[in-house]
Short mmCIF file of C-alpha atoms and ligand atoms in Angstrom, two decimals:
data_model
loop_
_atom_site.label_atom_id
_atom_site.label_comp_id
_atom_site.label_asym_id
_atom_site.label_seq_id
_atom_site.Cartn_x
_atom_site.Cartn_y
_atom_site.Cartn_z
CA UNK T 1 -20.70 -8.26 -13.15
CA UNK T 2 -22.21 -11.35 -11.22
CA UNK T 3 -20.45 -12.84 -8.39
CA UNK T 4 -17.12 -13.96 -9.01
CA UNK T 5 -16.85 -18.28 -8.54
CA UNK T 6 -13.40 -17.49 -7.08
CA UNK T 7 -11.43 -14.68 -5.62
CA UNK T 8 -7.74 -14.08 -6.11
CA UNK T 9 -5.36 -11.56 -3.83
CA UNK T 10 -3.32 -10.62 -7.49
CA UNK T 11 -6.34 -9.96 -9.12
CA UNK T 12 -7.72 -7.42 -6.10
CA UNK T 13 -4.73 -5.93 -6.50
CA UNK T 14 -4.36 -5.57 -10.09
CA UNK T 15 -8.56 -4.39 -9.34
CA UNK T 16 -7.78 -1.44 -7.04
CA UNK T 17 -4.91 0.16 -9.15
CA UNK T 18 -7.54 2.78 -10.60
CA UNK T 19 -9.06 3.08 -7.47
CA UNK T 20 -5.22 3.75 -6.12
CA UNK T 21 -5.18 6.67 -8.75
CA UNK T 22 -8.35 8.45 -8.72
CA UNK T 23 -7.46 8.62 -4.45
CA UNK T 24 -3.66 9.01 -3.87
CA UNK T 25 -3.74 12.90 -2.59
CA UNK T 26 -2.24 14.68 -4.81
CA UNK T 27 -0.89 17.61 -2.53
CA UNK T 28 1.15 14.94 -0.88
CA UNK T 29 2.57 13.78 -4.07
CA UNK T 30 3.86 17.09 -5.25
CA UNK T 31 5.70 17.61 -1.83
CA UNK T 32 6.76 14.49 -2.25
CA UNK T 33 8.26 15.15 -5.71
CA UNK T 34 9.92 18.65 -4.86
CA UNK T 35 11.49 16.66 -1.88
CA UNK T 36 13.30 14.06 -3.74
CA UNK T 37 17.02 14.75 -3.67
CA UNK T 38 18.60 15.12 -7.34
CA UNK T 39 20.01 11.89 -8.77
CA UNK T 40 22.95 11.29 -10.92
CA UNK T 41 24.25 8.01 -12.51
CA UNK T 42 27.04 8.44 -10.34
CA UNK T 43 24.64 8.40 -7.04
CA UNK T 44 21.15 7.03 -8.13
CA UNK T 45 18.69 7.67 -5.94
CA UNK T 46 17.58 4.78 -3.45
CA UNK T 47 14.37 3.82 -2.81
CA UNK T 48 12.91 1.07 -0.32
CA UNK T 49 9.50 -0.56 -1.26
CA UNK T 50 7.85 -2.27 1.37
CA UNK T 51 5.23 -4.46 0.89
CA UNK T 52 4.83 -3.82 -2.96
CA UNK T 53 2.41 -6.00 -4.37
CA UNK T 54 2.66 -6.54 -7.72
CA UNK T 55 4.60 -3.69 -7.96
CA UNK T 56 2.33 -0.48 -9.52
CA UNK T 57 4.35 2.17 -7.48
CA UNK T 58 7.33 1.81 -9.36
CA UNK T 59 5.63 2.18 -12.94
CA UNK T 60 3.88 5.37 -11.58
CA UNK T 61 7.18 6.66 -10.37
CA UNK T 62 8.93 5.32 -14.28
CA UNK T 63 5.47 6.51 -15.81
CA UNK T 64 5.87 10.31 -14.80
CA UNK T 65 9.66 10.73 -15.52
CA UNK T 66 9.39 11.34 -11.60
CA UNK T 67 12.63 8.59 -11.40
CA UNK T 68 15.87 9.63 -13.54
CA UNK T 69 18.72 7.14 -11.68
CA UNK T 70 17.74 5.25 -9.03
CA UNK T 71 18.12 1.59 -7.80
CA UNK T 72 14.97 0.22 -6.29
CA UNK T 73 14.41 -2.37 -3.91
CA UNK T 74 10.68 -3.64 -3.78
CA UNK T 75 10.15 -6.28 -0.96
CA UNK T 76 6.88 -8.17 -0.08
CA UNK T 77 6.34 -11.67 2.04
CA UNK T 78 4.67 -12.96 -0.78
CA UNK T 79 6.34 -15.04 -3.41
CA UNK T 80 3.90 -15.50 -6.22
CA UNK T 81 3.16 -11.44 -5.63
CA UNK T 82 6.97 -10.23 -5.94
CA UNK T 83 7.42 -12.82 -8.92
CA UNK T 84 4.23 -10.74 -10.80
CA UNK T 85 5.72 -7.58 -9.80
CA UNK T 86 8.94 -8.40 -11.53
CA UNK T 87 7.02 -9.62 -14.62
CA UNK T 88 4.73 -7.10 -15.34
CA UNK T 89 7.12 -4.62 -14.41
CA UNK T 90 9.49 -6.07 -17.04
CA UNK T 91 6.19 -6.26 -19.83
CA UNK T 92 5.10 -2.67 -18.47
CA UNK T 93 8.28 -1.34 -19.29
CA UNK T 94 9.00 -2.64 -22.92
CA UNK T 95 5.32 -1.21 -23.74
CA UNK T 96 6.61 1.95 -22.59
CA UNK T 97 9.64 1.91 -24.79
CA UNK T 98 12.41 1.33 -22.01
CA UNK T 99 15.08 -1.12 -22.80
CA UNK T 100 15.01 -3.93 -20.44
CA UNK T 101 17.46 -6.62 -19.44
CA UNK T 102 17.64 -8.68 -16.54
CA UNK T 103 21.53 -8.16 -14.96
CA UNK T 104 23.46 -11.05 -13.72
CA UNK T 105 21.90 -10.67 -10.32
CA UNK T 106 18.94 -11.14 -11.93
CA UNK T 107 17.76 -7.63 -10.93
CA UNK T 108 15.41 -5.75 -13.89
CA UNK T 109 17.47 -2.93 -15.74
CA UNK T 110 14.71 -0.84 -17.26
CA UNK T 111 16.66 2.30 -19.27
CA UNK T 112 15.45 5.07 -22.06
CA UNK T 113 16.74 8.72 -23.03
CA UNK T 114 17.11 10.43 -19.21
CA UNK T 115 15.93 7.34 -17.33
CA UNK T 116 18.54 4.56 -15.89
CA UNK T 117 16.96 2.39 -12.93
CA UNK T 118 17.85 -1.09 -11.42
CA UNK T 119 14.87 -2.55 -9.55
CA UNK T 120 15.64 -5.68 -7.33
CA UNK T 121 12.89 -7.44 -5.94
CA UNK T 122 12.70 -10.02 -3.15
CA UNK T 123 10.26 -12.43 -1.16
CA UNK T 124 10.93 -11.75 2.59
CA UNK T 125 8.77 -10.56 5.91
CA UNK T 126 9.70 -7.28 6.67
CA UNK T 127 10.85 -8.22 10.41
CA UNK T 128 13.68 -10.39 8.51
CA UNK T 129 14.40 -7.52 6.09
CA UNK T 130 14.85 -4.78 9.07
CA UNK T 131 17.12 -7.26 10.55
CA UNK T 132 19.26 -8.11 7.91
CA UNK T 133 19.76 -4.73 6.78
CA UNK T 134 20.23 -2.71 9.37
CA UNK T 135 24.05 -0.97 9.61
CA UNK T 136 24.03 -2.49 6.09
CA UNK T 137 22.41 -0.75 3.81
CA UNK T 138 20.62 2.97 3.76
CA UNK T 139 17.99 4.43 1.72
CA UNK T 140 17.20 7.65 0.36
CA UNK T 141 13.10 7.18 0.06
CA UNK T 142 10.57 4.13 1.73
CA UNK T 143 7.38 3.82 0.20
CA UNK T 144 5.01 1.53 2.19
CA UNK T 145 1.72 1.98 0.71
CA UNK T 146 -1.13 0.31 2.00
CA UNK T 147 0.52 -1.62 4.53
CA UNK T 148 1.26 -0.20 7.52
CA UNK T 149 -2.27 -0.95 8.57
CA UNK T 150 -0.98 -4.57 8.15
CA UNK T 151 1.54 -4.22 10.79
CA UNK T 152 2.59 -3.69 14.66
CA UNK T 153 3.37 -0.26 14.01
CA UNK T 154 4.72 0.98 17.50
CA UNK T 155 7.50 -1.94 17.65
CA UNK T 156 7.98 -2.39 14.11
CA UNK T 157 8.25 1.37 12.14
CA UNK T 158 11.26 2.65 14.40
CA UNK T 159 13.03 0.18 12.91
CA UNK T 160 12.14 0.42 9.56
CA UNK T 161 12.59 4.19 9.71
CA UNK T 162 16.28 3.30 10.55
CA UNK T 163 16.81 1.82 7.26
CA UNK T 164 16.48 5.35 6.05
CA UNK T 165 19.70 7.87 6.26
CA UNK T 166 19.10 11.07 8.31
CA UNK T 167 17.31 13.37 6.10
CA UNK T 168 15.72 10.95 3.90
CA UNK T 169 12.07 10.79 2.96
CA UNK T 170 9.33 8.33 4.23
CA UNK T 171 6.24 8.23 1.86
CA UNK T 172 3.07 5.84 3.29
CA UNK T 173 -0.06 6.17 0.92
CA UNK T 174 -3.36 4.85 1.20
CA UNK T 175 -2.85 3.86 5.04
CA UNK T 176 -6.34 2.98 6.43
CA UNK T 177 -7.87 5.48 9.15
CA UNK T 178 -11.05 3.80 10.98
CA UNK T 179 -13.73 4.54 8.27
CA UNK T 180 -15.62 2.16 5.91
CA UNK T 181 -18.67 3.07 4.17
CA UNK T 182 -21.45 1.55 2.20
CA UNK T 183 -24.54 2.86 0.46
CA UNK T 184 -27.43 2.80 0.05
CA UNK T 185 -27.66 2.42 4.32
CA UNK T 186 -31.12 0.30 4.11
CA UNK T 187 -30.13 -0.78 7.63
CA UNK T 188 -27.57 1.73 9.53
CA UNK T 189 -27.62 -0.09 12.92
CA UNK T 190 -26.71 -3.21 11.17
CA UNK T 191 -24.24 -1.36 9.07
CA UNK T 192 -22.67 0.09 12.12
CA UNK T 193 -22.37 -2.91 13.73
CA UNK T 194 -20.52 -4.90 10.75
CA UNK T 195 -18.39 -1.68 10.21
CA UNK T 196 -17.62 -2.05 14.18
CA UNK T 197 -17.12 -5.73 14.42
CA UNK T 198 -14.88 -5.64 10.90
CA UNK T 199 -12.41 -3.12 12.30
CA UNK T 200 -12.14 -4.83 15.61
CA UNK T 201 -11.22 -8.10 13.88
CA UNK T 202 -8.34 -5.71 11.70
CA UNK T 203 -7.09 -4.63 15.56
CA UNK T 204 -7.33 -8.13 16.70
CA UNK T 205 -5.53 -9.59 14.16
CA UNK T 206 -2.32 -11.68 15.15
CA UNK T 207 0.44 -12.82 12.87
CA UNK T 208 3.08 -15.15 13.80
CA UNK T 209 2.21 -14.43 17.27
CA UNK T 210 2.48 -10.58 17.11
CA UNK T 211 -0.12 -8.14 16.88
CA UNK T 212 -0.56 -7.09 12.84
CA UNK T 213 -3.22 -4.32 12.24
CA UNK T 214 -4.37 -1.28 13.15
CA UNK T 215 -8.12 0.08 11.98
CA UNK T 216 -6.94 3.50 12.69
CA UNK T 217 -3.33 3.18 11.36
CA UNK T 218 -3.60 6.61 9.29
CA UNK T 219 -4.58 9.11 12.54
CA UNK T 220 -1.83 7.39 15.16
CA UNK T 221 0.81 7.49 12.34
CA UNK T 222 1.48 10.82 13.09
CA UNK T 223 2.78 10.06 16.72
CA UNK T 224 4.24 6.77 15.87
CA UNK T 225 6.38 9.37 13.36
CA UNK T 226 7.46 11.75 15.84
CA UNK T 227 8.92 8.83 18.41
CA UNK T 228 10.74 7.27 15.59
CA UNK T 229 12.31 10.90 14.86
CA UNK T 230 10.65 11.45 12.01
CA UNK T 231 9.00 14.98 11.26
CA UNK T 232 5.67 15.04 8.58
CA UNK T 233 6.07 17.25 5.41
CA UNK T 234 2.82 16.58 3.76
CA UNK T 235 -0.50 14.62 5.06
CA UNK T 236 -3.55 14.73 3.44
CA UNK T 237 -6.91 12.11 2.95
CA UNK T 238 -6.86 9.42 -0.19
CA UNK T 239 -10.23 7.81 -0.08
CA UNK T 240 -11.08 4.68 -1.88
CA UNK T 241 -14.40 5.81 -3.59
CA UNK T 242 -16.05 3.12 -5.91
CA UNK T 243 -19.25 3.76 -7.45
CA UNK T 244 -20.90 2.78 -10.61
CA UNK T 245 -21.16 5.60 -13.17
CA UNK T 246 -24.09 5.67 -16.36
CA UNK T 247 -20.94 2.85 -17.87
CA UNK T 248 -21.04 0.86 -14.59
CA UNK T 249 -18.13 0.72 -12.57
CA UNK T 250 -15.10 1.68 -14.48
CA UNK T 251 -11.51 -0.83 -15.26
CA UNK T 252 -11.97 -4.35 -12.99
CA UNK T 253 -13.65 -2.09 -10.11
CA UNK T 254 -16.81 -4.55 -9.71
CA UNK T 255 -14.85 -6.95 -9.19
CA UNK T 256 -12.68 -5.43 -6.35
CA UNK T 257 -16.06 -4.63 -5.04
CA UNK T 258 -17.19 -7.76 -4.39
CA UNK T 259 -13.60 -8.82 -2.91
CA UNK T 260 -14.31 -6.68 -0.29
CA UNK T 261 -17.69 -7.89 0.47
CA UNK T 262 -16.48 -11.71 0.28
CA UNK T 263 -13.38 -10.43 2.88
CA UNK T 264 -16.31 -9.11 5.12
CA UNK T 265 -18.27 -12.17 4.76
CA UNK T 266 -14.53 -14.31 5.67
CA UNK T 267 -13.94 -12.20 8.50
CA UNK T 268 -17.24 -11.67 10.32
CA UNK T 269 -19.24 -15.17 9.42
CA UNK T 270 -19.23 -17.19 13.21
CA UNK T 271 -18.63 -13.34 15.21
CA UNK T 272 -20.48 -13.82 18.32
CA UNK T 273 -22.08 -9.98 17.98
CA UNK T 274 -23.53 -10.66 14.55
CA UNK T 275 -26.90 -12.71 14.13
CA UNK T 276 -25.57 -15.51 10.84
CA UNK T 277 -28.87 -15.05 9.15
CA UNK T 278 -28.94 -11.32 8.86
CA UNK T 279 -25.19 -11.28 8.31
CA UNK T 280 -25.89 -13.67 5.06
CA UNK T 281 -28.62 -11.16 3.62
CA UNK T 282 -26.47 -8.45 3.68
CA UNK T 283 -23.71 -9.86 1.78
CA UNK T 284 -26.35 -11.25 -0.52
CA UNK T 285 -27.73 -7.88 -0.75
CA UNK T 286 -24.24 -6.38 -1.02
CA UNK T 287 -23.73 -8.66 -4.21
CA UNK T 288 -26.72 -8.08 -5.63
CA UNK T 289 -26.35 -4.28 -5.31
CA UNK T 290 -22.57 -4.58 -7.26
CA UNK T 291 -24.42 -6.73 -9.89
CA UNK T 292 -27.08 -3.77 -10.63
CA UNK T 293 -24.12 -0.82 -9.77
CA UNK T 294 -26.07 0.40 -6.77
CA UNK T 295 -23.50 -0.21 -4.41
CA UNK T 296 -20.90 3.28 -3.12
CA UNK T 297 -17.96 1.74 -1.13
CA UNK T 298 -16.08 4.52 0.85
CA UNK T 299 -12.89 3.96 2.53
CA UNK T 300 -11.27 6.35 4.83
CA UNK T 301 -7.32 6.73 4.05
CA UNK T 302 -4.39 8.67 4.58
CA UNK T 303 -0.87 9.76 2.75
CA UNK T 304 1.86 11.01 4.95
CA UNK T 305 5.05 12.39 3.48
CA UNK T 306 8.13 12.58 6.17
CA UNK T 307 11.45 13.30 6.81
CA UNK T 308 13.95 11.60 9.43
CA UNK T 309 15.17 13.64 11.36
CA UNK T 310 19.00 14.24 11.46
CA UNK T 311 19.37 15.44 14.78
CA UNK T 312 17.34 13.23 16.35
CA UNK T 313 19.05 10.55 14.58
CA UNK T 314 22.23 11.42 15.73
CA UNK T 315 20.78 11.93 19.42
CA UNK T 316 19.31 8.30 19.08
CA UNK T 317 22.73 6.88 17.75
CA UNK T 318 24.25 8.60 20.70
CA UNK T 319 21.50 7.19 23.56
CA UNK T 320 20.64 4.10 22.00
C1 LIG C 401 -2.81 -4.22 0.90
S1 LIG C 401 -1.46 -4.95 0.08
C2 LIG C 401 -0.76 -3.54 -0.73
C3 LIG C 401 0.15 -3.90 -1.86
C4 LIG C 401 0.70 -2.72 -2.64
N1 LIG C 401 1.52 -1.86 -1.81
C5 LIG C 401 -0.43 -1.94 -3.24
O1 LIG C 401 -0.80 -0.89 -2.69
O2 LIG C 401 -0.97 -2.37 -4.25
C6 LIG C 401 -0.30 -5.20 1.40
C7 LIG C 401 0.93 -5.96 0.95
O3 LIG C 401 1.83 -6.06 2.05
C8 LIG C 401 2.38 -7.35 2.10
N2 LIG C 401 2.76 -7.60 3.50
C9 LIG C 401 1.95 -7.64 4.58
N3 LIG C 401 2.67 -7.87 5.70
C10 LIG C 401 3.97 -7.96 5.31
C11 LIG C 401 5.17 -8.19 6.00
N4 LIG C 401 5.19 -8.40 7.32
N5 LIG C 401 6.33 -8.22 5.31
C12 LIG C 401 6.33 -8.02 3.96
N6 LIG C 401 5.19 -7.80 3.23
C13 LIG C 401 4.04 -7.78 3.91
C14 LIG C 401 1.27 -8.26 1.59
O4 LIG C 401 1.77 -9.49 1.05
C15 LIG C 401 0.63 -7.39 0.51
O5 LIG C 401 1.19 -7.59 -0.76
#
């Protein structure tokens, strides 16, 4: 695939849905499976999504029966990506042979022989969302996948771990951990450098005033976890590995590929630490190398499965 005259956010996501499925661990998913609480029409299981894209956790949770009553609330800041989620989902679902109709709250009923679920979705920043729910509303299960890399997480997960009742599960796939790789090396000091300079601009970046990413999210999860009361079940790696095969590179992966290299080229063009002429042959390069599948991409991720827990809860409700 040559260069791409234009780059869309929907389509990278739409792009990295096989890559999302060849490296969500699969350990972690089991545990997370034999964790879920059983559901009944009379209490349906409740699951937060935050930050969901265009929504592709929800079909795999439909897709493998994994979901028999539940209501599920899938949340993003994005408008035009929350309004995709709740069309495809809809399309996705009458493919799959679910009834679907669209209740008078305009949230998607998607039903078939052992399956009943309500998914809502909404346009809102997180921050907003923790604020307006809290002491409102409880859930049974968050998934945040891919995005608490995206996020202060020291001030912001203790609060979103409160949304969850005591007991409940906490699921966070594909959270970036400090590694990103590209082959062949051709030049490794001016690799290194790029990789260095790229995750320093991911710790340095500042939304709305407030710090918003984390290159080694995945690792300090683990202790960001335990202050917020929260014990791990299940953590294991979930790589993003893209490389062409003897078909090229499989589904819309080429493209996703050279997403990632335009991002670089966004992010690091003008850094003070990188000489602009060698910066622009490497992305050149980088192209060039998707265009004749050459180019391995390797990103270092992590899934973490936990619990809140109750005692602790109850200890924090006591000593606020
Ligand atoms: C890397 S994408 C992952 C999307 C989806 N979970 C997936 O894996 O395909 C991160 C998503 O988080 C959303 N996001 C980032 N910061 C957010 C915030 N503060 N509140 C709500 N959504 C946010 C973005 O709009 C984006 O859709």
């Amino acid at each position: 695939m040559s260069i791409p005259p234009t780059y869309s956010f929907m389509r990278f996501l739409a792009a990295k849905k096989s890559i999302d499925d060849r490296a969500l661990n699969w350990q972690v998913w089991q545990r997370l499976l034999a964790a879920l609480p059983r559901a009944s029409p009379e209490q349906p299981l409740r699951i937060l999504e935050v930050g969901a894209g265009i929504g592709y956790m929800v079909e795999r949770l439909l897709a493998g029966d994994v979901l028999t009553h539940a209501t599920y609330t899938a949340i993003d800041m994005a408008p035009a990506l929350i309004a995709e989620a709740y069309r495809r989902l809809g399309q996705w679902a009458n493919e799959q042979g679910f009834q679907v109709h669209e209740n008078r709250q305009g949230q998607l009923h998607v039903r078939r022989t052992g399956q009943d679920i309500t998914v809502e979705t909404e346009a809102i920043d997180v921050a907003r969302f923790m604020v307006r729910e809290h002491g409102r509303r409880a859930w049974d299960l968050m998934i945040g996948q891919g995005f608490l890399d995206l996020i202060d997480m020291p001030a912001t997960l203790p609060a979103l771990c409160s949304l969850v009742r005591p007991g409940g599960l906490l699921y966070f796939p594909i959270t970036f951990d400090g590694a990103t790789v590209f082959q062949p090396e051709d030049d490794a000091e001016f690799n290194g450098a790029i990789e260095a300079c790229y995750h320093q601009m991911m710790d340095q970046r500042v939304r709305d005033g407030k710090p918003s990413g984390d290159s080694r999210a995945g690792r300090r999860l683990f202790a960001h976890l335990r202050a917020a009361g929260v014990d791990v079940l299940a953590a294991g790696s979930s790589d993003w590995v893209v490389f062409a095969g003897p078909d090229g590179y499989p589904a819309d992966e080429a493209y996703f590929l050279h997403d990632i290299i335009h991002t670089i080229d966004m992010a690091l063009t003008g850094h003070p630490q990188l000489d602009a002429e060698r910066l622009g042959a490497w992305v050149a390069q980088r192209h060039a190398q998707i265009e004749q599948g050459a180019l391995l991409y390797i990103a270092h991720q992590l899934d973490v499965l936990g619990r809140v827990t109750p005692l602790v809860r109850e200890r924090q409700a006591r000593n606020p």
